[in-house]
CSV table of C-alpha atoms in Angstrom, one decimal:
chain,number,residue,atom,x,y,z
T,687,MET,CA,302.2,43.7,131.5
T,688,ALA,CA,305.8,45.4,131.6
T,689,ALA,CA,305.9,46.0,127.8
T,690,TYR,CA,305.1,45.4,124.5
T,691,LYS,CA,306.9,44.1,121.5
T,692,SER,CA,306.0,45.6,118.6
T,693,LEU,CA,305.0,43.2,115.3
T,694,SER,CA,304.3,44.9,112.2
T,695,VAL,CA,302.0,42.8,110.1
T,696,THR,CA,304.1,41.8,107.7
T,697,GLU,CA,305.4,39.4,110.4
T,698,PHE,CA,302.4,37.8,111.2
T,699,LYS,CA,300.9,35.7,108.6
T,700,PRO,CA,298.9,32.8,109.2
T,701,ASP,CA,300.4,29.4,107.5
T,702,LEU,CA,296.8,28.6,106.2
T,703,ARG,CA,298.0,25.0,105.3
T,704,SER,CA,298.6,24.2,109.1
T,705,ALA,CA,295.4,26.4,110.7
T,706,ASN,CA,294.3,25.7,114.2
T,707,GLY,CA,290.7,27.2,114.2
T,708,THR,CA,288.8,28.1,117.0
T,709,ARG,CA,290.7,27.4,120.0
T,710,ILE,CA,288.6,25.3,123.1
T,711,GLN,CA,287.4,27.8,125.2
T,712,LYS,CA,289.3,27.7,128.2
T,713,GLY,CA,288.1,27.7,131.5
T,714,LEU,CA,285.9,24.1,130.7
T,715,THR,CA,287.1,22.3,134.2
T,716,SER,CA,285.6,25.4,136.1
T,717,LYS,CA,282.2,25.3,134.1
T,718,PHE,CA,281.8,21.2,133.7
T,719,LEU,CA,282.6,21.1,137.5
T,720,ARG,CA,280.2,24.1,138.4
T,721,VAL,CA,277.7,21.9,136.2
T,722,GLY,CA,277.8,18.3,137.5
T,723,THR,CA,278.1,19.6,140.9
T,724,LEU,CA,274.3,21.3,140.9
T,725,SER,CA,272.8,18.6,138.9
T,726,CYS,CA,274.0,15.7,140.8
T,727,THR,CA,273.0,17.4,144.2
T,728,ASP,CA,269.0,18.3,142.3
T,729,VAL,CA,269.6,14.8,141.6
T,730,LEU,CA,270.0,14.0,145.3
T,731,PHE,CA,267.2,16.1,146.8
T,732,LEU,CA,264.7,15.5,144.1
T,733,THR,CA,265.2,11.9,144.9
T,734,PHE,CA,265.1,12.4,148.4
T,735,ALA,CA,261.7,14.6,147.7
T,736,TRP,CA,260.2,11.9,146.4
T,737,LYS,CA,261.3,9.0,148.5
T,738,LEU,CA,259.3,11.2,151.6
T,739,ALA,CA,256.2,12.2,149.2
T,740,VAL,CA,256.1,8.5,148.9
T,741,PHE,CA,256.3,7.4,152.4
T,742,TYR,CA,254.1,9.9,153.9
T,743,GLY,CA,251.3,10.2,150.8
T,744,THR,CA,248.4,8.8,150.7
T,745,PRO,CA,249.4,4.8,149.5
T,746,LEU,CA,248.2,4.3,145.9
T,747,ASP,CA,248.8,1.4,143.8
T,748,SER,CA,250.8,2.6,140.7
T,749,PRO,CA,253.9,2.0,138.6
T,750,TRP,CA,255.5,5.5,139.7
T,751,THR,CA,255.7,4.6,142.9
T,752,GLN,CA,256.9,1.3,142.3
T,753,LYS,CA,259.8,1.3,139.2
T,754,VAL,CA,262.8,2.6,139.7
T,755,SER,CA,262.1,3.5,135.2
T,756,PHE,CA,259.5,6.1,136.1
T,757,LEU,CA,261.8,7.9,138.6
T,758,LEU,CA,264.6,7.9,136.1
T,759,LEU,CA,262.2,9.7,133.9
T,760,ILE,CA,261.2,12.4,136.5
T,761,LEU,CA,264.7,13.0,137.4
T,762,ALA,CA,265.4,13.1,133.8
T,763,VAL,CA,262.4,16.2,132.9
T,764,GLU,CA,263.2,18.1,136.2
T,765,ILE,CA,266.8,18.2,135.0
T,766,GLY,CA,266.0,18.9,132.1
T,767,VAL,CA,263.4,21.7,132.9
T,768,ILE,CA,266.1,23.6,135.0
T,769,ALA,CA,268.9,23.0,132.4
T,770,THR,CA,266.5,24.6,129.8
T,771,LYS,CA,266.0,27.8,131.8
T,772,GLY,CA,269.3,28.2,132.3
T,773,LEU,CA,270.0,27.6,136.2
T,774,TYR,CA,273.0,26.0,135.4
T,775,LYS,CA,275.2,28.8,134.4
T,776,SER,CA,277.6,30.6,136.4
T,777,GLY,CA,276.5,34.0,138.8
T,778,ILE,CA,273.1,35.5,139.5
T,779,ASN,CA,271.3,32.2,136.9
T,780,ARG,CA,272.3,29.3,140.1
T,781,ARG,CA,270.9,31.3,142.2
T,782,ASN,CA,267.6,32.3,141.2
T,783,TYR,CA,265.9,31.1,143.4
T,784,LEU,CA,262.1,32.2,141.9
T,785,GLY,CA,263.4,30.9,138.7
T,786,LEU,CA,264.1,26.9,140.1
T,787,ILE,CA,260.4,27.5,141.6
T,788,LYS,CA,259.1,28.3,138.5
T,789,ALA,CA,260.6,25.4,136.6
T,790,VAL,CA,260.1,22.7,139.7
T,791,THR,CA,256.2,23.5,139.3
T,792,LEU,CA,256.7,23.5,135.6
T,793,SER,CA,258.2,20.0,135.6
T,794,ASP,CA,255.9,19.2,138.0
T,795,LEU,CA,253.2,19.8,135.9
T,796,LEU,CA,254.4,18.2,132.7
T,797,LEU,CA,255.2,15.3,135.1
T,798,LEU,CA,251.2,15.1,135.8
T,799,MET,CA,250.5,15.4,132.2
T,800,ILE,CA,252.8,12.6,131.3
T,801,ALA,CA,251.1,10.4,133.7
T,802,PHE,CA,247.9,11.1,132.6
T,803,LEU,CA,248.0,10.3,129.3
T,804,TYR,CA,250.1,7.5,130.2
T,805,GLU,CA,248.0,5.6,132.3
T,806,PRO,CA,245.0,8.3,134.1
T,807,GLU,CA,243.7,5.6,136.1
T,808,SER,CA,246.8,4.2,137.5
T,809,TYR,CA,248.6,7.6,139.0
T,810,ILE,CA,249.8,9.1,142.3
T,811,SER,CA,247.3,10.4,145.0
T,812,ARG,CA,246.9,13.9,144.9
T,813,SER,CA,248.9,14.1,148.3
T,814,THR,CA,251.6,12.1,147.0
T,815,PHE,CA,251.7,14.8,144.3
T,816,LEU,CA,251.3,18.3,146.5
T,817,LEU,CA,253.9,16.9,149.0
T,818,PHE,CA,256.7,16.2,146.3
T,819,TRP,CA,256.6,19.5,144.6
T,820,LEU,CA,256.9,21.1,147.6
T,821,LEU,CA,259.6,19.1,149.0
T,822,SER,CA,260.8,19.4,145.6
T,823,VAL,CA,261.1,23.2,145.4
T,824,VAL,CA,262.4,23.6,149.3
T,825,PHE,CA,264.8,20.8,149.2
T,826,VAL,CA,266.3,22.5,145.6
T,827,CYS,CA,266.8,25.7,146.7
T,828,THR,CA,268.6,24.4,149.7
T,829,GLY,CA,270.7,22.3,147.6
T,830,ARG,CA,271.5,26.1,145.9
T,831,LEU,CA,271.6,28.0,149.0
T,832,ILE,CA,274.2,25.0,150.4
T,833,CYS,CA,276.5,25.3,146.7
T,834,ASP,CA,276.4,28.9,147.6
T,835,LEU,CA,277.5,29.2,150.5
T,836,ALA,CA,280.2,26.4,149.9
T,837,THR,CA,281.7,28.4,146.6
T,838,LYS,CA,281.8,31.9,148.7
T,839,LEU,CA,283.8,30.1,151.7
T,840,LEU,CA,286.0,28.4,149.1
T,841,ARG,CA,286.7,31.9,147.3
T,842,SER,CA,287.1,33.3,150.3
T,843,ARG,CA,290.3,30.7,150.4
T,844,GLY,CA,291.7,31.4,146.9
T,845,ALA,CA,290.1,28.8,145.3
T,846,ILE,CA,287.9,28.1,142.4
T,847,ARG,CA,288.2,31.8,141.5
T,848,HIS,CA,288.8,32.3,137.5
T,849,THR,CA,292.4,33.5,136.1
T,850,VAL,CA,291.4,37.1,134.3
T,851,PHE,CA,293.4,40.0,132.3
T,852,LEU,CA,292.2,43.3,133.0
T,853,ILE,CA,292.5,45.7,129.7
T,854,THR,CA,291.2,49.3,130.7
T,855,ASP,CA,292.7,53.2,130.0
T,856,PRO,CA,294.2,54.3,133.0
T,857,GLU,CA,291.3,56.5,133.9
T,858,ASP,CA,289.2,54.0,134.1
T,859,LYS,CA,291.5,51.7,135.7
T,860,ASP,CA,290.1,51.7,139.9
T,861,SER,CA,287.1,51.9,139.2
T,862,HIS,CA,286.7,48.5,136.9
T,863,ILE,CA,289.4,46.6,139.2
T,864,ARG,CA,286.9,47.4,142.1
T,865,LEU,CA,283.8,46.4,140.0
T,866,ILE,CA,285.6,42.7,139.4
T,867,GLU,CA,286.4,42.4,142.7
T,868,LYS,CA,282.7,43.0,143.9
T,869,GLU,CA,281.7,39.8,142.1
T,870,ASN,CA,284.2,38.0,144.3
T,871,CYS,CA,284.7,35.3,141.7
T,872,TYR,CA,287.9,36.3,139.7
T,873,THR,CA,291.8,36.4,140.0
T,874,ILE,CA,293.4,39.6,138.2
T,875,HIS,CA,296.8,38.0,136.8
T,876,ARG,CA,297.4,41.5,135.2
T,877,ILE,CA,296.7,44.8,133.9
T,878,ALA,CA,297.0,46.4,130.6
T,879,ASP,CA,296.4,49.5,128.9
T,880,SER,CA,294.3,50.0,125.7
T,881,SER,CA,297.5,49.9,123.5
T,882,SER,CA,297.7,46.5,124.0
T,883,LEU,CA,294.6,45.6,121.6
T,884,HIS,CA,296.8,48.1,118.9
T,885,LEU,CA,297.6,46.6,115.4
T,886,MET,CA,301.0,46.6,116.7
T,887,ASN,CA,300.7,44.9,119.4
T,888,ARG,CA,297.8,42.7,119.5
T,889,GLU,CA,299.3,39.4,118.3
T,890,THR,CA,302.2,40.0,121.2
T,891,THR,CA,299.2,40.5,123.7
T,892,PHE,CA,297.3,37.3,122.5
T,893,GLU,CA,300.5,35.5,122.5
T,894,TYR,CA,300.8,36.8,126.1
T,895,LEU,CA,297.0,35.2,126.8
T,896,ARG,CA,297.6,32.0,125.5
T,897,THR,CA,300.8,30.8,127.4
T,898,GLN,CA,299.3,32.5,130.5
T,899,GLY,CA,296.7,30.6,130.7
T,900,ILE,CA,294.0,33.3,131.1
T,901,GLU,CA,290.7,32.4,131.4
T,902,GLU,CA,288.6,35.6,130.9
T,903,ALA,CA,289.3,38.9,130.1
T,904,PHE,CA,288.2,42.4,130.8
T,905,VAL,CA,288.3,45.0,128.4
T,906,SER,CA,286.9,48.6,128.5
T,907,TRP,CA,284.0,49.4,125.7
T,908,ASN,CA,286.7,52.8,125.1
T,909,ALA,CA,289.9,50.1,124.4
T,910,ILE,CA,288.1,47.9,121.7
T,911,LYS,CA,288.7,50.1,118.3
T,912,ASN,CA,287.6,47.0,115.7
T,913,ARG,CA,285.1,45.6,118.2
T,914,LEU,CA,283.7,42.4,116.1
T,915,TYR,CA,286.9,41.3,115.2
T,916,VAL,CA,288.6,41.9,118.2
T,917,CYS,CA,285.7,39.6,119.6
T,918,TRP,CA,285.8,37.6,117.3
T,919,ARG,CA,290.1,36.5,118.5
T,920,PHE,CA,288.8,36.3,121.6
T,921,GLN,CA,286.7,33.5,120.7
T,922,THR,CA,289.2,31.9,118.1
T,923,ALA,CA,291.5,32.4,121.3
T,924,GLY,CA,289.2,30.3,123.6
T,925,ILE,CA,288.9,32.7,125.8
T,926,THR,CA,286.1,34.8,127.7
T,927,LEU,CA,285.8,38.4,126.3
T,928,ARG,CA,283.6,40.9,129.2
T,929,ILE,CA,283.2,44.2,128.2
T,930,LEU,CA,283.3,46.5,131.0
T,931,PRO,CA,280.9,49.9,130.9
T,932,THR,CA,282.2,53.5,130.5
T,933,GLU,CA,280.3,56.7,130.4
T,934,GLY,CA,278.9,57.4,127.0
T,935,GLN,CA,279.0,53.8,125.6
T,936,VAL,CA,277.0,52.8,122.6
T,937,ARG,CA,275.2,49.8,122.7
T,938,HIS,CA,276.1,46.7,119.7
T,939,PRO,CA,272.4,45.8,118.2
T,940,LYS,CA,273.8,41.7,119.0
T,941,SER,CA,275.6,42.4,122.7
T,942,VAL,CA,274.4,40.2,125.1
T,943,PHE,CA,274.0,41.5,128.8
T,944,TRP,CA,275.4,39.8,131.9
T,945,MET,CA,275.9,41.5,135.3
T,946,ILE,CA,278.4,42.5,138.1
T,947,GLY,CA,276.6,42.6,141.4
T,948,GLU,CA,274.0,45.2,139.7
T,949,VAL,CA,276.3,46.9,137.3
T,950,PRO,CA,274.8,45.4,133.8
T,951,CYS,CA,278.5,44.5,131.4
T,952,MET,CA,278.5,43.5,128.0
T,953,THR,CA,280.0,40.8,125.8
T,954,ILE,CA,279.4,41.3,121.7
T,955,PRO,CA,279.2,37.4,120.0
T,956,ALA,CA,282.3,36.7,118.0
T,957,PRO,CA,280.1,37.3,114.2
T,958,ILE,CA,280.4,33.4,113.2
T,959,ILE,CA,277.7,31.1,112.8
T,960,ALA,CA,278.4,28.4,115.3
T,961,GLY,CA,276.1,26.1,118.0
T,962,SER,CA,272.7,25.9,117.4
T,963,ASP,CA,272.1,28.3,114.4
T,964,PHE,CA,275.7,26.0,112.7
T,965,TRP,CA,273.0,22.9,112.7
T,966,VAL,CA,270.3,24.5,111.8
T,967,LYS,CA,271.8,26.0,109.0
T,968,ARG,CA,273.3,22.6,108.3
T,969,SER,CA,269.9,20.8,108.5
T,970,PHE,CA,268.7,23.4,106.3
T,971,ASP,CA,271.3,22.7,103.7
T,972,LEU,CA,271.4,18.7,103.8
T,973,CYS,CA,267.5,19.0,103.3
T,974,CYS,CA,267.6,21.7,99.9
T,975,SER,CA,270.7,19.8,98.4
T,976,THR,CA,269.1,16.5,98.6
T,977,ILE,CA,266.1,17.7,97.0
T,978,LEU,CA,268.0,19.8,94.3
T,979,LEU,CA,270.4,17.3,93.4
T,980,LEU,CA,267.5,14.3,92.9
T,981,LEU,CA,265.5,17.2,90.9
T,982,LEU,CA,268.3,18.6,88.4
T,983,SER,CA,269.7,15.2,87.9
T,984,PRO,CA,268.6,15.3,84.0
T,985,VAL,CA,269.6,18.7,83.5
T,986,TYR,CA,273.6,17.4,85.0
T,987,VAL,CA,273.4,15.0,82.0
T,988,VAL,CA,272.4,17.6,79.3
T,989,ILE,CA,275.2,19.9,80.8
T,990,ALA,CA,277.3,17.1,80.5
T,991,THR,CA,277.2,16.1,77.1
T,992,LEU,CA,277.3,19.7,75.6
T,993,ILE,CA,280.4,20.3,77.5
T,994,LYS,CA,281.6,16.8,75.8
T,995,LEU,CA,280.8,18.2,72.3
T,996,ASP,CA,282.5,21.9,72.9
T,997,SER,CA,285.9,20.9,74.2
T,998,SER,CA,288.1,18.6,74.9
T,999,GLY,CA,288.4,17.9,78.2
T,1000,PRO,CA,286.8,16.5,81.2
T,1001,VAL,CA,283.3,17.3,82.4
T,1002,PHE,CA,283.7,18.6,85.8
T,1003,PHE,CA,286.7,20.7,87.0
T,1004,GLN,CA,288.1,20.7,90.7
T,1005,GLN,CA,289.7,23.4,92.5
T,1006,ASN,CA,291.5,23.5,96.2
T,1007,ARG,CA,289.3,25.9,98.3
T,1008,VAL,CA,290.0,27.3,101.2
T,1009,GLY,CA,287.3,26.8,103.3
T,1010,LEU,CA,285.5,26.6,107.3
T,1011,HIS,CA,288.8,27.6,110.0
T,1012,SER,CA,291.3,27.7,106.5
T,1013,LYS,CA,291.3,24.1,105.5
T,1014,SER,CA,291.7,23.4,102.0
T,1015,PHE,CA,288.6,21.0,100.0
T,1016,LYS,CA,287.9,20.0,96.6
T,1017,ILE,CA,285.4,22.6,95.2
T,1018,TRP,CA,282.9,21.1,91.7
T,1019,LYS,CA,282.5,23.0,88.8
T,1020,PHE,CA,280.9,21.7,85.5
T,1021,ARG,CA,284.7,22.7,83.6
T,1022,THR,CA,283.9,26.2,81.1
T,1023,MET,CA,287.2,27.1,80.7
T,1024,VAL,CA,290.2,24.9,77.9
T,1025,ALA,CA,292.3,21.9,80.1
T,1026,ASN,CA,295.1,24.5,80.8
T,1027,ALA,CA,293.4,27.2,82.3
T,1028,GLU,CA,295.0,27.5,85.4
T,1029,LYS,CA,298.7,27.4,84.4
T,1030,LEU,CA,297.9,30.0,81.7
T,1031,GLN,CA,296.1,32.4,84.8
T,1032,ALA,CA,300.0,33.3,85.4
T,1033,LYS,CA,300.3,35.5,82.1
T,1034,LEU,CA,297.3,36.5,82.4
T,1035,GLU,CA,297.5,38.3,86.2
T,1036,ALA,CA,298.9,42.1,84.6
T,1037,LYS,CA,295.2,42.2,83.2
T,1038,ASN,CA,293.3,41.3,86.4
T,1039,GLU,CA,290.4,44.0,87.7
T,1040,ILE,CA,290.4,43.8,91.1
T,1041,LYS,CA,291.8,46.4,92.3
T,1042,ASP,CA,293.4,45.3,95.4
T,1043,GLY,CA,294.6,42.0,93.2
T,1044,VAL,CA,293.4,39.8,96.0
T,1045,LEU,CA,291.2,38.0,94.1
T,1046,PHE,CA,291.3,37.3,89.7
T,1047,LYS,CA,288.5,38.4,87.9
T,1048,MET,CA,289.0,39.0,83.9
T,1049,LYS,CA,286.1,40.2,81.8
T,1050,ASP,CA,286.3,38.4,78.2
T,1051,ASP,CA,288.8,36.1,79.6
T,1052,PRO,CA,290.2,34.0,76.4
T,1053,ARG,CA,290.4,30.6,78.4
T,1054,ILE,CA,286.5,30.5,78.4
T,1055,THR,CA,285.1,27.9,75.9
T,1056,ARG,CA,282.0,28.5,74.1
T,1057,ILE,CA,279.7,26.8,76.2
T,1058,GLY,CA,281.5,28.1,78.8
T,1059,LYS,CA,280.5,31.2,78.2
T,1060,PHE,CA,276.8,30.0,78.2
T,1061,LEU,CA,276.8,28.2,81.8
T,1062,ARG,CA,278.8,31.1,83.7
T,1063,ARG,CA,276.2,33.7,82.5
T,1064,TYR,CA,273.6,31.8,84.2
T,1065,SER,CA,275.7,30.6,86.7
T,1066,LEU,CA,275.2,26.5,85.8
T,1067,ASP,CA,278.7,25.9,85.9
T,1068,GLU,CA,278.1,25.7,90.2
T,1069,LEU,CA,275.5,23.4,90.1
T,1070,PRO,CA,278.1,20.5,91.4
T,1071,GLN,CA,278.4,22.8,94.1
T,1072,LEU,CA,275.4,20.9,95.2
T,1073,PHE,CA,277.5,17.5,96.1
T,1074,ASN,CA,279.5,19.9,98.2
T,1075,VAL,CA,277.0,20.8,100.3
T,1076,PHE,CA,275.6,17.3,100.7
T,1077,LEU,CA,279.3,16.2,101.9
T,1078,GLY,CA,279.2,19.6,104.5
T,1079,GLU,CA,281.9,21.2,102.9
T,1080,MET,CA,280.2,24.0,101.8
T,1081,SER,CA,276.7,25.6,102.2
T,1082,LEU,CA,273.9,27.1,100.0
T,1083,VAL,CA,274.6,30.5,101.1
T,1084,GLY,CA,277.7,31.8,102.7
T,1085,PRO,CA,280.9,33.5,101.6
T,1086,ARG,CA,282.1,32.5,98.4
T,1087,PRO,CA,285.3,29.5,99.2
T,1088,LEU,CA,288.2,31.2,97.5
T,1089,PRO,CA,291.4,29.6,95.8
T,1090,MET,CA,294.7,29.6,97.9
T,1091,ARG,CA,296.5,32.3,95.5
T,1092,ASP,CA,293.6,34.6,96.6
T,1093,VAL,CA,293.8,33.7,100.2
T,1094,GLU,CA,297.5,33.9,100.5
T,1095,LYS,CA,297.1,37.4,100.0
T,1096,PHE,CA,294.8,38.1,102.3
T,1097,LYS,CA,295.3,40.7,106.0
T,1098,THR,CA,294.6,39.0,109.4
T,1099,LYS,CA,291.6,40.7,109.7
T,1100,HIS,CA,289.8,38.9,106.6
T,1101,PHE,CA,290.2,35.5,108.0
T,1102,ILE,CA,287.1,35.8,109.9
T,1103,ARG,CA,285.4,35.2,107.1
T,1104,GLN,CA,287.0,31.9,107.5
T,1105,GLU,CA,285.1,31.2,110.1
T,1106,VAL,CA,281.8,30.1,108.9
T,1107,LEU,CA,281.2,27.2,106.1
T,1108,PRO,CA,281.5,29.1,102.7
T,1109,GLY,CA,278.6,29.5,100.1
T,1110,ILE,CA,277.7,28.5,96.5
T,1111,THR,CA,276.2,32.4,96.7
T,1112,GLY,CA,276.0,35.1,99.3
T,1113,LEU,CA,275.2,38.5,99.9
T,1114,TRP,CA,278.2,39.5,97.7
T,1115,GLN,CA,276.8,37.6,95.0
T,1116,VAL,CA,273.1,39.7,95.1
T,1117,SER,CA,274.7,42.4,95.6
T,1118,GLY,CA,276.5,43.1,92.6
T,1119,ARG,CA,278.7,40.1,91.5
T,1120,SER,CA,281.6,40.3,89.4
T,1121,ASP,CA,280.9,44.2,89.5
T,1122,ILE,CA,282.5,45.0,93.0
T,1123,ASP,CA,285.8,45.2,92.0
T,1124,ASN,CA,287.3,46.0,95.5
T,1125,PHE,CA,288.0,42.8,97.8
T,1126,GLU,CA,287.1,44.9,101.0
T,1127,ASP,CA,283.8,45.8,100.2
T,1128,GLY,CA,283.0,42.1,99.5
T,1129,VAL,CA,284.5,41.3,102.7
T,1130,LYS,CA,282.0,43.7,104.7
T,1131,LEU,CA,279.2,41.8,102.8
T,1132,ASP,CA,280.1,39.1,104.2
T,1133,LEU,CA,280.4,40.0,107.6
T,1134,SER,CA,277.3,41.6,107.5
T,1135,TYR,CA,275.6,38.2,106.1
T,1136,ILE,CA,277.3,36.8,109.4
T,1137,GLU,CA,276.6,39.0,111.8
T,1138,ASN,CA,272.6,38.9,110.5
T,1139,TRP,CA,272.0,35.3,109.8
T,1140,SER,CA,268.5,33.7,110.2
T,1141,VAL,CA,267.5,31.1,107.7
T,1142,LEU,CA,264.7,33.7,106.7
T,1143,LEU,CA,268.4,35.5,105.3
T,1144,ASP,CA,269.4,32.4,103.4
T,1145,LEU,CA,265.9,32.3,101.7
T,1146,GLN,CA,266.1,35.4,100.6
T,1147,ILE,CA,269.6,35.5,99.6
T,1148,LEU,CA,268.5,32.0,97.7
T,1149,LEU,CA,265.5,34.3,96.0
T,1150,LYS,CA,267.4,37.3,95.5
T,1151,THR,CA,270.0,34.6,93.8
T,1152,VAL,CA,267.5,33.1,91.0
T,1153,LYS,CA,266.6,36.6,90.0
T,1154,VAL,CA,270.3,38.2,90.0
T,1155,VAL,CA,271.3,34.6,87.9
T,1156,PHE,CA,268.0,35.0,85.0
T,1157,SER,CA,268.4,38.7,84.6
T,1158,LYS,CA,272.6,38.4,84.1
T,1159,ALA,CA,273.3,40.9,85.9
T,1160,GLY,CA,277.2,41.2,86.8
T,1161,ALA,CA,277.7,37.5,85.2
T,1162,TYR,CA,281.0,37.2,83.1
């Protein structure tokens, strides 16, 4: 890239009402092509191995050798185990012949166990089984070798290569170019120095990468200052980030290693909860919210009655909050303020106790009703958010969803917290609740939670939430 146009922070302000969220990962076509070609080759050679084993093995009257459905079962188990072992991934994984032998052997043993449990008297002969195992190993490895040779031939002619962008300092430029070219599957589109990721140039760089359809970016370790934030930006742009090694590199605790030839390189996962982690967390939320809604239904009735007796207005309070991928949703609470509380807030902004003004917090808020003070002290006003959790708009644990008024004051780096489902409680809430008077400190806690997420951590935060609620620490 010849030059960069500087952008100030104020010139780049995302429009939350039309947020795009995470973009589709670039290079999916080549990924599907690779997986499809390898899996079809494996199916073809495994079918051929089975037919030869049945033909040359000792004949035995069995549904395994006569019905097509059993052949489909064999192929499903074989392909499933190979996929589970990660042997359809790119690079050295698809050339892992020892891994293929282990995967085929394991799948054949699973089939042997299935056959014995299904119909122990009508399985195939031992010679057929051994022939199938031997031919499967030979044929599958041969198929991978053919695919590998064909891929190398096509890449030598400029086909099926990945377009990449290199960001590195001048002193590391030549060594990094040689390292990338050694893999023989990349075409370097452009090269830029570390200033391309500086705050003033960052948005111009990402816009360029998007418009040029760059699939992967190779970045030297020293070129990234705010590593987790930059990794998140690459992921939300749909670009795979590869971090190139330098002398004295410090390993990030959640880094993932991959190889270029014999050189280990690193990728830092973006600080989001996605994929299998998301579905584990979502299943946990769904089960817990269902059980809690059933158990707490009498409490809901009592609280609703007390609110009606205390002041005029609806039982529930709904407010637009900004959730996952900056999309708006309505949060549910028991009403703890007078009916026109939101209109009165503008007159109270001068008394805001949050130093940077992003959030609005105020002790002895005059808008709070008598029963509202009690509900807030024990966080009972938050109970209706279990409906938001049940509907998938929120999680039990996560960064708190904020009103549009607060999110509109975000800096770009704050939007990382919008890449996960918001929660009823979180690490911020059990580490001081309302006593934390600086939004930056709260964001650091939210980010720490996202980076270190596990079901156990969620359970720990939920238990701490109960303790904090009953101690009434920082509640107002």
